[in-house]
N, CA, C and O atoms as a DFTB+ gen file, in Angstrom:
420 C
 N C O
     1  1      61.537       5.997      53.661
     2  2      60.850       6.510      54.831
     3  2      61.528       7.802      55.287
     4  3      62.751       7.863      55.408
     5  1      60.736       8.810      55.532
     6  2      61.247      10.086      56.028
     7  2      61.349      10.011      57.550
     8  3      60.435       9.543      58.228
     9  1      62.473      10.477      58.064
    10  2      62.758      10.367      59.496
    11  2      62.714      11.739      60.172
    12  3      62.947      12.768      59.538
    13  1      62.413      11.729      61.459
    14  2      62.513      12.946      62.255
    15  2      63.967      13.142      62.658
    16  3      64.724      12.178      62.772
    17  1      64.353      14.394      62.873
    18  2      65.721      14.720      63.270
    19  2      65.679      15.557      64.545
    20  3      64.981      16.567      64.624
    21  1      66.435      15.114      65.527
    22  2      66.560      15.833      66.798
    23  2      67.713      16.830      66.673
    24  3      68.815      16.467      66.263
    25  1      67.454      18.068      67.023
    26  2      68.457      19.130      66.964
    27  2      68.686      19.603      68.402
    28  3      67.780      20.142      69.036
    29  1      69.904      19.398      68.907
    30  2      70.224      19.727      70.291
    31  2      71.287      20.823      70.335
    32  3      72.283      20.754      69.615
    33  1      71.078      21.823      71.170
    34  2      72.077      22.868      71.366
    35  2      73.191      22.298      72.242
    36  3      72.964      21.957      73.403
    37  1      74.404      22.196      71.676
    38  2      75.545      21.664      72.421
    39  2      76.335      22.741      73.145
    40  3      76.826      22.523      74.252
    41  1      76.455      23.915      72.508
    42  2      77.340      24.935      73.064
    43  2      76.947      26.304      72.534
    44  3      76.550      26.445      71.377
    45  1      77.058      27.298      73.380
    46  2      76.937      28.684      72.938
    47  2      78.283      29.350      73.195
    48  3      78.898      29.150      74.242
    49  1      78.727      30.133      72.241
    50  2      80.049      30.745      72.315
    51  2      79.904      32.257      72.218
    52  3      79.049      32.762      71.491
    53  1      80.736      32.967      72.946
    54  2      80.768      34.428      72.846
    55  2      82.209      34.842      72.590
    56  3      83.072      34.688      73.454
    57  1      82.461      35.365      71.407
    58  2      83.799      35.821      71.039
    59  2      83.967      37.264      71.514
    60  3      83.653      38.222      70.807
    61  1      84.471      37.376      72.730
    62  2      84.575      38.671      73.380
    63  2      85.420      39.673      72.595
    64  3      85.077      40.853      72.518
    65  1      86.517      39.203      72.017
    66  2      87.384      40.106      71.262
    67  2      86.659      40.672      70.041
    68  3      86.802      41.856      69.735
    69  1      85.894      39.855      69.351
    70  2      85.133      40.340      68.198
    71  2      83.998      41.256      68.623
    72  3      83.704      42.247      67.954
    73  1      83.364      40.920      69.736
    74  2      82.284      41.768      70.250
    75  2      82.830      43.141      70.620
    76  3      82.187      44.159      70.364
    77  1      84.018      43.167      71.224
    78  2      84.624      44.443      71.610
    79  2      84.874      45.319      70.384
    80  3      84.624      46.524      70.412
    81  1      85.370      44.703      69.308
    82  2      85.704      45.464      68.106
    83  2      84.500      45.782      67.223
    84  3      84.484      46.816      66.555
    85  1      83.483      44.902      67.210
    86  2      82.404      45.037      66.225
    87  2      80.988      45.011      66.793
    88  3      80.055      45.465      66.130
    89  1      80.815      44.505      67.970
    90  2      79.473      44.316      68.508
    91  2      78.864      45.559      69.114
    92  3      79.558      46.526      69.426
    93  1      77.557      45.514      69.274
    94  2      76.839      46.596      69.946
    95  2      77.128      46.513      71.446
    96  3      77.525      45.451      71.927
    97  1      76.944      47.587      72.188
    98  2      77.177      47.544      73.634
    99  2      76.311      46.481      74.316
   100  3      75.169      46.237      73.926
   101  1      76.880      45.867      75.331
   102  2      76.194      44.891      76.187
   103  2      75.776      43.617      75.449
   104  3      74.844      42.933      75.872
   105  1      76.454      43.301      74.364
   106  2      76.167      42.061      73.639
   107  2      76.642      40.875      74.473
   108  3      77.669      40.959      75.147
   109  1      75.907      39.787      74.428
   110  2      76.297      38.575      75.144
   111  2      76.034      37.372      74.273
   112  3      75.901      37.502      73.056
   113  1      75.957      36.204      74.879
   114  2      75.662      34.995      74.108
   115  2      74.287      35.107      73.465
   116  3      73.473      35.945      73.853
   117  1      74.043      34.263      72.489
   118  2      72.781      34.273      71.757
   119  2      71.594      34.130      72.725
   120  3      71.575      33.216      73.549
   121  1      70.624      35.016      72.626
   122  2      69.467      34.933      73.514
   123  2      68.422      33.910      73.045
   124  3      67.458      33.638      73.760
   125  1      68.612      33.352      71.861
   126  2      67.603      32.450      71.280
   127  2      67.769      30.994      71.704
   128  3      66.811      30.223      71.649
   129  1      68.978      30.609      72.126
   130  2      69.250      29.197      72.392
   131  2      70.007      29.011      73.697
   132  3      70.862      29.819      74.057
   133  1      69.681      27.940      74.394
   134  2      70.357      27.573      75.635
   135  2      70.898      26.155      75.494
   136  3      70.277      25.309      74.849
   137  1      72.056      25.899      76.098
   138  2      72.650      24.564      76.053
   139  2      71.645      23.539      76.558
   140  3      71.014      23.732      77.597
   141  1      71.503      22.451      75.813
   142  2      70.572      21.388      76.167
   143  2      69.197      21.537      75.534
   144  3      68.404      20.595      75.546
   145  1      68.912      22.689      74.991
   146  2      67.623      22.908      74.332
   147  2      67.494      21.952      73.145
   148  3      68.471      21.695      72.442
   149  1      66.293      21.428      72.926
   150  2      66.052      20.443      71.879
   151  2      64.919      20.911      70.971
   152  3      63.903      21.438      71.424
   153  1      65.129      20.702      69.681
   154  2      64.117      20.950      68.656
   155  2      63.931      19.651      67.886
   156  3      64.871      18.864      67.773
   157  1      62.753      19.417      67.361
   158  2      62.502      18.242      66.534
   159  2      62.061      18.713      65.149
   160  3      61.085      19.449      65.002
   161  1      62.804      18.268      64.148
   162  2      62.441      18.539      62.758
   163  2      61.611      17.368      62.256
   164  3      62.066      16.224      62.266
   165  1      60.415      17.655      61.827
   166  2      59.532      16.643      61.243
   167  2      59.727      16.662      59.733
   168  3      59.535      17.695      59.092
   169  1      60.104      15.527      59.167
   170  2      60.264      15.364      57.717
   171  2      61.267      16.341      57.110
   172  3      61.163      16.690      55.934
   173  1      62.241      16.784      57.914
   174  2      63.257      17.679      57.383
   175  2      62.849      19.130      57.310
   176  3      63.524      19.938      56.672
   177  1      61.744      19.470      57.963
   178  2      61.256      20.849      57.951
   179  2      61.730      21.603      59.185
   180  3      62.012      20.999      60.220
   181  1      61.817      22.919      59.071
   182  2      62.289      23.759      60.169
   183  2      61.308      23.728      61.334
   184  3      60.117      23.977      61.150
   185  1      61.800      23.423      62.530
   186  2      60.938      23.549      63.712
   187  2      60.520      25.003      63.885
   188  3      61.324      25.910      63.666
   189  1      59.282      25.229      64.271
   190  2      58.737      26.586      64.368
   191  2      59.575      27.513      65.244
   192  3      59.746      28.685      64.908
   193  1      60.098      27.012      66.354
   194  2      60.782      27.883      67.311
   195  2      62.300      27.947      67.126
   196  3      62.985      28.589      67.923
   197  1      62.833      27.301      66.102
   198  2      64.267      27.373      65.833
   199  2      64.581      28.663      65.091
   200  3      63.839      29.071      64.197
   201  1      65.659      29.286      65.455
   202  2      66.103      30.538      64.840
   203  2      66.213      30.386      63.311
   204  3      66.796      29.421      62.815
   205  1      65.655      31.336      62.591
   206  2      65.681      31.299      61.124
   207  2      67.110      31.310      60.579
   208  3      67.410      30.607      59.613
   209  1      67.992      32.102      61.191
   210  2      69.372      32.173      60.708
   211  2      70.115      30.860      60.934
   212  3      70.907      30.442      60.089
   213  1      69.869      30.216      62.056
   214  2      70.490      28.913      62.296
   215  2      70.009      27.913      61.246
   216  3      70.810      27.172      60.675
   217  1      68.697      27.895      60.993
   218  2      68.150      26.972      59.997
   219  2      68.755      27.234      58.624
   220  3      69.073      26.295      57.894
   221  1      68.912      28.490      58.276
   222  2      69.510      28.842      56.986
   223  2      70.924      28.270      56.868
   224  3      71.350      27.871      55.784
   225  1      71.642      28.232      57.982
   226  2      73.019      27.752      57.969
   227  2      73.124      26.232      57.824
   228  3      74.045      25.749      57.166
   229  1      72.199      25.460      58.426
   230  2      72.375      24.002      58.397
   231  2      71.111      23.211      58.089
   232  3      71.117      21.987      58.221
   233  1      70.055      23.850      57.694
   234  2      68.808      23.140      57.385
   235  2      68.963      22.089      56.301
   236  3      68.274      21.068      56.327
   237  1      69.862      22.324      55.343
   238  2      70.057      21.342      54.266
   239  2      70.585      20.013      54.804
   240  3      70.272      18.955      54.257
   241  1      71.388      20.061      55.876
   242  2      71.877      18.821      56.482
   243  2      70.746      18.085      57.181
   244  3      70.659      16.860      57.096
   245  1      69.881      18.814      57.869
   246  2      68.726      18.204      58.535
   247  2      67.817      17.563      57.499
   248  3      67.358      16.436      57.685
   249  1      67.557      18.272      56.414
   250  2      66.712      17.735      55.352
   251  2      67.321      16.447      54.786
   252  3      66.610      15.467      54.566
   253  1      68.624      16.452      54.556
   254  2      69.295      15.261      54.019
   255  2      69.218      14.097      55.002
   256  3      68.935      12.969      54.596
   257  1      69.464      14.349      56.281
   258  2      69.354      13.291      57.287
   259  2      67.936      12.719      57.308
   260  3      67.753      11.503      57.367
   261  1      66.950      13.588      57.262
   262  2      65.551      13.151      57.303
   263  2      65.192      12.277      56.113
   264  3      64.313      11.420      56.206
   265  1      65.869      12.492      55.004
   266  2      65.552      11.763      53.773
   267  2      66.559      10.663      53.444
   268  3      66.686      10.259      52.289
   269  1      67.276      10.179      54.462
   270  2      68.042       8.961      54.298
   271  2      69.540       9.065      54.160
   272  3      70.215       8.036      54.114
   273  1      70.094      10.272      54.091
   274  2      71.554      10.390      54.047
   275  2      72.087      10.077      55.436
   276  3      71.629      10.651      56.423
   277  1      73.051       9.172      55.515
   278  2      73.582       8.758      56.813
   279  2      74.978       9.299      57.100
   280  3      75.379       9.386      58.261
   281  1      75.721       9.663      56.058
   282  2      77.064      10.212      56.214
   283  2      77.262      11.300      55.173
   284  3      76.638      11.276      54.112
   285  1      78.137      12.261      55.481
   286  2      78.356      13.357      54.551
   287  2      79.788      13.376      54.020
   288  3      80.001      13.239      52.815
   289  1      80.755      13.542      54.891
   290  2      82.156      13.617      54.484
   291  2      82.950      12.655      55.354
   292  3      82.732      12.609      56.565
   293  1      83.866      11.887      54.773
   294  2      84.596      10.896      55.568
   295  2      85.525      11.515      56.613
   296  3      85.936      10.828      57.549
   297  1      85.857      12.775      56.473
   298  2      86.774      13.412      57.424
   299  2      86.059      14.404      58.346
   300  3      86.654      15.378      58.808
   301  1      84.776      14.140      58.605
   302  2      84.011      15.095      59.404
   303  2      83.523      14.446      60.689
   304  3      84.276      14.386      61.661
   305  1      82.303      13.966      60.727
   306  2      81.702      13.377      61.929
   307  2      81.772      11.860      61.822
   308  3      81.418      11.284      60.793
   309  1      82.234      11.217      62.897
   310  2      82.426       9.765      62.894
   311  2      81.230       9.004      63.465
   312  3      81.347       7.818      63.774
   313  1      80.099       9.660      63.608
   314  2      78.894       9.034      64.131
   315  2      77.852       9.042      63.012
   316  3      77.443      10.111      62.561
   317  1      77.420       7.864      62.559
   318  2      76.427       7.819      61.477
   319  2      75.140       8.548      61.860
   320  3      74.768       8.615      63.032
   321  1      74.479       9.088      60.850
   322  2      73.175       9.749      61.010
   323  2      73.238      10.960      61.934
   324  3      72.254      11.296      62.594
   325  1      74.413      11.622      61.980
   326  2      74.624      12.750      62.875
   327  2      75.487      13.804      62.196
   328  3      76.430      13.478      61.475
   329  1      75.155      15.072      62.432
   330  2      76.031      16.172      62.023
   331  2      76.214      17.118      63.196
   332  3      75.383      17.171      64.102
   333  1      77.303      17.861      63.170
   334  2      77.562      18.928      64.122
   335  2      77.641      20.202      63.289
   336  3      78.479      20.316      62.395
   337  1      76.771      21.152      63.585
   338  2      76.665      22.361      62.783
   339  2      76.599      23.583      63.681
   340  3      76.425      23.465      64.894
   341  1      76.738      24.754      63.081
   342  2      76.573      25.979      63.852
   343  2      75.817      27.014      63.036
   344  3      75.704      26.915      61.815
   345  1      75.308      28.002      63.743
   346  2      74.647      29.113      63.076
   347  2      75.712      30.002      62.444
   348  3      76.906      29.723      62.553
   349  1      75.279      31.062      61.789
   350  2      76.227      31.903      61.071
   351  2      76.590      33.189      61.813
   352  3      77.086      34.129      61.192
   353  1      76.360      33.254      63.103
   354  2      76.708      34.431      63.897
   355  2      78.169      34.311      64.318
   356  3      78.503      33.474      65.157
   357  1      79.032      35.125      63.754
   358  2      80.459      35.028      64.040
   359  2      80.865      35.526      65.410
   360  3      81.910      35.129      65.926
   361  1      80.060      36.388      66.010
   362  2      80.392      36.907      67.340
   363  2      79.870      35.989      68.432
   364  3      80.530      35.806      69.455
   365  1      78.689      35.408      68.227
   366  2      78.083      34.561      69.270
   367  2      77.452      33.307      68.659
   368  3      76.238      33.115      68.734
   369  1      78.289      32.458      68.055
   370  2      77.750      31.260      67.404
   371  2      77.181      30.240      68.396
   372  3      77.566      30.180      69.564
   373  1      76.263      29.456      67.878
   374  2      75.658      28.360      68.636
   375  2      75.961      27.078      67.880
   376  3      75.796      27.013      66.662
   377  1      76.408      26.052      68.608
   378  2      76.751      24.754      68.024
   379  2      75.599      23.784      68.275
   380  3      75.100      23.668      69.395
   381  1      75.187      23.093      67.215
   382  2      74.059      22.163      67.274
   383  2      74.490      20.754      66.861
   384  3      75.334      20.585      65.981
   385  1      73.901      19.750      67.506
   386  2      74.020      18.360      67.050
   387  2      72.693      17.988      66.414
   388  3      71.633      18.161      67.015
   389  1      72.761      17.475      65.192
   390  2      71.571      17.030      64.474
   391  2      71.684      15.524      64.304
   392  3      72.667      15.035      63.747
   393  1      70.691      14.786      64.777
   394  2      70.759      13.328      64.731
   395  2      69.397      12.740      64.375
   396  3      68.352      13.224      64.808
   397  1      69.446      11.691      63.581
   398  2      68.227      11.003      63.184
   399  2      67.627      10.319      64.407
   400  3      68.326       9.661      65.178
   401  1      66.326      10.489      64.563
   402  2      65.604       9.766      65.612
   403  2      65.128       8.429      65.032
   404  3      64.477       8.395      63.988
   405  1      65.446       7.378      65.690
   406  2      64.975       6.069      65.267
   407  2      63.519       5.926      65.697
   408  3      63.074       6.610      66.619
   409  1      62.788       5.059      65.048
   410  2      61.377       4.858      65.399
   411  2      61.228       4.572      66.871
   412  3      61.977       3.781      67.446
   413  1      60.255       5.223      67.477
   414  2      59.998       5.017      68.900
   415  2      60.729       5.980      69.808
   416  3      60.453       6.010      71.007
   417  1      61.659       6.775      69.279
   418  2      62.380       7.732      70.123
   419  2      61.594       9.016      70.234
   420  3      62.032       9.952      70.903
């Protein structure tokens, strides 16, 4: 059975020192995501409104969760059916929790 996966924005980070050295003027946290924002992946597919770069960084984990993988690495996340991932923006990364939705959720 293919499962839906809930993707929640846990944290947005702004690396001020990196922005000062490398970023464009007036750069701030990611404008695409806000803490608490939720996306739902149906059958392991990218939600329409989720940032393409974020999906590129961790979509394979969402796809695996949707298709029955419950754990990835024994020294990573201690909660079954869950991953913690981030986008690939080094100056203003966004941290996401991806978790399998049980039937009825």
